[in-house]
GROMACS .gro file of C-alpha atoms in nm:
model
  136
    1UNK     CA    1  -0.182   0.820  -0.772
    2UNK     CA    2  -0.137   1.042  -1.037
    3UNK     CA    3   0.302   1.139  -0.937
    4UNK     CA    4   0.111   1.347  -0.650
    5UNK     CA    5   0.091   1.392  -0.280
    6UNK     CA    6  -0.282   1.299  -0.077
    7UNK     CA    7  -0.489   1.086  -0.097
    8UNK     CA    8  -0.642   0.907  -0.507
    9UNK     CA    9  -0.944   0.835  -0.570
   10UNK     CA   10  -1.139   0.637  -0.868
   11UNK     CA   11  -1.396   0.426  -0.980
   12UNK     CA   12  -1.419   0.141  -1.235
   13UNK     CA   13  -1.704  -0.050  -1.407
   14UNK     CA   14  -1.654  -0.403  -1.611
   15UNK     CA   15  -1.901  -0.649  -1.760
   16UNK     CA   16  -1.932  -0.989  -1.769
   17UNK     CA   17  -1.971  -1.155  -2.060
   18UNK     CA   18  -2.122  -1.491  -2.098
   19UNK     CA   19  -1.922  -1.824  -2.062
   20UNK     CA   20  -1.796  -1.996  -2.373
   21UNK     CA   21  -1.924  -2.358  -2.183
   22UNK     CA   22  -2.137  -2.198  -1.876
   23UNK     CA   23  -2.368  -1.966  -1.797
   24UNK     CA   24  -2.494  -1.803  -2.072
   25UNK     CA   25  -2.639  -1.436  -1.884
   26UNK     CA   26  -2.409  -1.141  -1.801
   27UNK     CA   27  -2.331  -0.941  -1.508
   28UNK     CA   28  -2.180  -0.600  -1.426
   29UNK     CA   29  -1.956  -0.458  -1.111
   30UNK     CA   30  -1.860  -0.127  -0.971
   31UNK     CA   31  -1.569  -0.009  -0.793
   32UNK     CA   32  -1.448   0.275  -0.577
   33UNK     CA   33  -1.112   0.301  -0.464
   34UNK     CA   34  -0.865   0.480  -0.240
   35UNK     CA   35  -0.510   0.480  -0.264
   36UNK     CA   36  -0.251   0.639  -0.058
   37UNK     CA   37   0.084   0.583  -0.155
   38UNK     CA   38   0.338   0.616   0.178
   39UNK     CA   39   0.770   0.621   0.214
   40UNK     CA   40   0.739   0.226   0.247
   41UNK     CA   41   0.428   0.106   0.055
   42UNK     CA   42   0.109   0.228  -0.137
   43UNK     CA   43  -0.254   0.094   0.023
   44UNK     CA   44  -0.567   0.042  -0.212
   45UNK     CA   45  -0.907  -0.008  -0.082
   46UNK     CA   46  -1.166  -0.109  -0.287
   47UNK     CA   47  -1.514  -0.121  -0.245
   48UNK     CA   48  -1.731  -0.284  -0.510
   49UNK     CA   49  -2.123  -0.353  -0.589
   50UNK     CA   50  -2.303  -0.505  -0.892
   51UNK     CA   51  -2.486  -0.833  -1.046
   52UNK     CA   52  -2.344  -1.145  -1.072
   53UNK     CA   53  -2.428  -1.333  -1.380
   54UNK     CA   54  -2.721  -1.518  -1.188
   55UNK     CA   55  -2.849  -1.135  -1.131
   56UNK     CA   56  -2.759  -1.154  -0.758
   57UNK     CA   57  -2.645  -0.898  -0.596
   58UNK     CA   58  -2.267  -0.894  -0.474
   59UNK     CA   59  -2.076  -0.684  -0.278
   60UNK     CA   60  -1.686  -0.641  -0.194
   61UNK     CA   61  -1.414  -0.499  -0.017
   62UNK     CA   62  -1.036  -0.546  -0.093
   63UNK     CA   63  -0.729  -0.425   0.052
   64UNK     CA   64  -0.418  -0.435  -0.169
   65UNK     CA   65  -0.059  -0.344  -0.017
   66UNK     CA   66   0.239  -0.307  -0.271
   67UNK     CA   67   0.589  -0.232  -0.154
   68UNK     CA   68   0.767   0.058  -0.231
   69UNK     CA   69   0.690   0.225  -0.572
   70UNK     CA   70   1.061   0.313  -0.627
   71UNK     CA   71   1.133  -0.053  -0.638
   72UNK     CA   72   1.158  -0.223  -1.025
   73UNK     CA   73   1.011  -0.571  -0.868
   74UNK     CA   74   0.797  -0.500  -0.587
   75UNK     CA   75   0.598  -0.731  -0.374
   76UNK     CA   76   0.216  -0.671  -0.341
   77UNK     CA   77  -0.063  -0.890  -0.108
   78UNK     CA   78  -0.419  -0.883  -0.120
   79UNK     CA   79  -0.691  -0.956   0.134
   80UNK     CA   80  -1.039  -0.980  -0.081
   81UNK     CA   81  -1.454  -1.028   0.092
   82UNK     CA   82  -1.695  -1.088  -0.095
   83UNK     CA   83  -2.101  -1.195  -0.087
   84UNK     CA   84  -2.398  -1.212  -0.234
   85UNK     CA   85  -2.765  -1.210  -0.152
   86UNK     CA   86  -2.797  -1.617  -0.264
   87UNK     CA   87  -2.570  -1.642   0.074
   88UNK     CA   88  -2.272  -1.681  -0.162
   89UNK     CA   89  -1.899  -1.597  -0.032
   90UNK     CA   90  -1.572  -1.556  -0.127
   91UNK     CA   91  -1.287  -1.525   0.147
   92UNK     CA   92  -0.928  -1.503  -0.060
   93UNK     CA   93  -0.558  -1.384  -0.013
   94UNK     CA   94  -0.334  -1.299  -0.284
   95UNK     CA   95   0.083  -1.258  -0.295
   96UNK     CA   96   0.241  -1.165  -0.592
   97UNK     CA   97   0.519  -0.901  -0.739
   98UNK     CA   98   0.506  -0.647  -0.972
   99UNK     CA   99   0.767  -0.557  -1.220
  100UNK     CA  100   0.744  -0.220  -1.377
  101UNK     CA  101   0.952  -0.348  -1.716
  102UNK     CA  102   0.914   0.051  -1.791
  103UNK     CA  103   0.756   0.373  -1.695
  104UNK     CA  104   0.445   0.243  -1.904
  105UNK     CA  105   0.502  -0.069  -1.905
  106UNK     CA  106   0.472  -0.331  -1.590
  107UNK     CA  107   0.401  -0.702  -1.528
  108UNK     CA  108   0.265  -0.868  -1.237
  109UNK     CA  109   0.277  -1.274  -1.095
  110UNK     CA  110   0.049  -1.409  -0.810
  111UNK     CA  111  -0.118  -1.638  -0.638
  112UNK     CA  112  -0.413  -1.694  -0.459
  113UNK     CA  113  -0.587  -1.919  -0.212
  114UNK     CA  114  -0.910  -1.929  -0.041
  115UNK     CA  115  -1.240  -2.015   0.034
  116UNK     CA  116  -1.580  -1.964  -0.211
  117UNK     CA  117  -1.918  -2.105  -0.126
  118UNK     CA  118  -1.721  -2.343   0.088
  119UNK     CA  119  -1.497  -2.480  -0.147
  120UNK     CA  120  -1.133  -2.415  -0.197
  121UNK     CA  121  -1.001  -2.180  -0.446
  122UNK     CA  122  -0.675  -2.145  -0.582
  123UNK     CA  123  -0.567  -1.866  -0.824
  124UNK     CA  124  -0.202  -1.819  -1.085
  125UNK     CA  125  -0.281  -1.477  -1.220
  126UNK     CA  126  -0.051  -1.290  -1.468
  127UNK     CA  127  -0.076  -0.980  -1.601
  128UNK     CA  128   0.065  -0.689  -1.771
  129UNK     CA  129  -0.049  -0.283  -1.751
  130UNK     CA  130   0.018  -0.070  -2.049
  131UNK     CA  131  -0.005   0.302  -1.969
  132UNK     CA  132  -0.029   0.564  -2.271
  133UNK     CA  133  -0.136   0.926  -2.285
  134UNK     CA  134  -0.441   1.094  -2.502
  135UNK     CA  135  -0.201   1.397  -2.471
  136UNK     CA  136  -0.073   1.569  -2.786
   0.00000   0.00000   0.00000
């Protein structure tokens, strides 16, 4: 969101590394995303595509909703879709808040519950975001 007006844009890329006690190939996904931050909230879609580590393909689309960036504890929920060509799914929702400690510095708690390949799935996710500039 950059501290403008209109509408963000971006991509990301991660790997996946082999299990320590699983599978033993790798994987890679792609993401676009949109954000559009509003008075009340900021919206994220993401759209993602890659390889699984079975070398299926997957695909994905997530919509994130945070509360109001202003806030120094704000709440956030997301609604995740996700499948692959084996006929694999996952179906999940997330709710969580975010604590921005500092301006380059925030933490975030959540949960998540669902459905994967038919099976239940729950989630307790924490994590932190460290900003910095390459600026001199």
């Amino acid at each position: 969101l950059q501290d403008g007006s209109g509408l963000s844009i971006a991509s990301g890329c991660s790997v996946l590394l082999p299990e320590v006690n699983g599978q033993s190939r790798t994987g890679a996904l792609c993401y676009g995303i949109a954000s559009q931050r509003f008075t009340h909230s900021t919206v994220h879609l993401n759209l993602g595509v890659g390889l699984d580590r079975e070398h299926d393909w997957q695909r994905s689309a997530g919509l994130i909703v945070e509360g109001p960036a202003e806030w120094a504890v704000r709440p956030v929920t997301e609604f995740l879709a996700a499948r692959d060509n084996a006929g694999g799914y996952t179906n999940s929702a997330l709710i969580g808040v975010i604590w921005q400690a500092r301006e380059n510095l925030a933490f975030d708690f959540a949960i998540r519950g669902g459905r994967t390949d038919g099976e239940e799935l729950h989630e307790v996710r924490l994590g932190l975001t460290w900003a910095f500039s390459t600026k001199h």
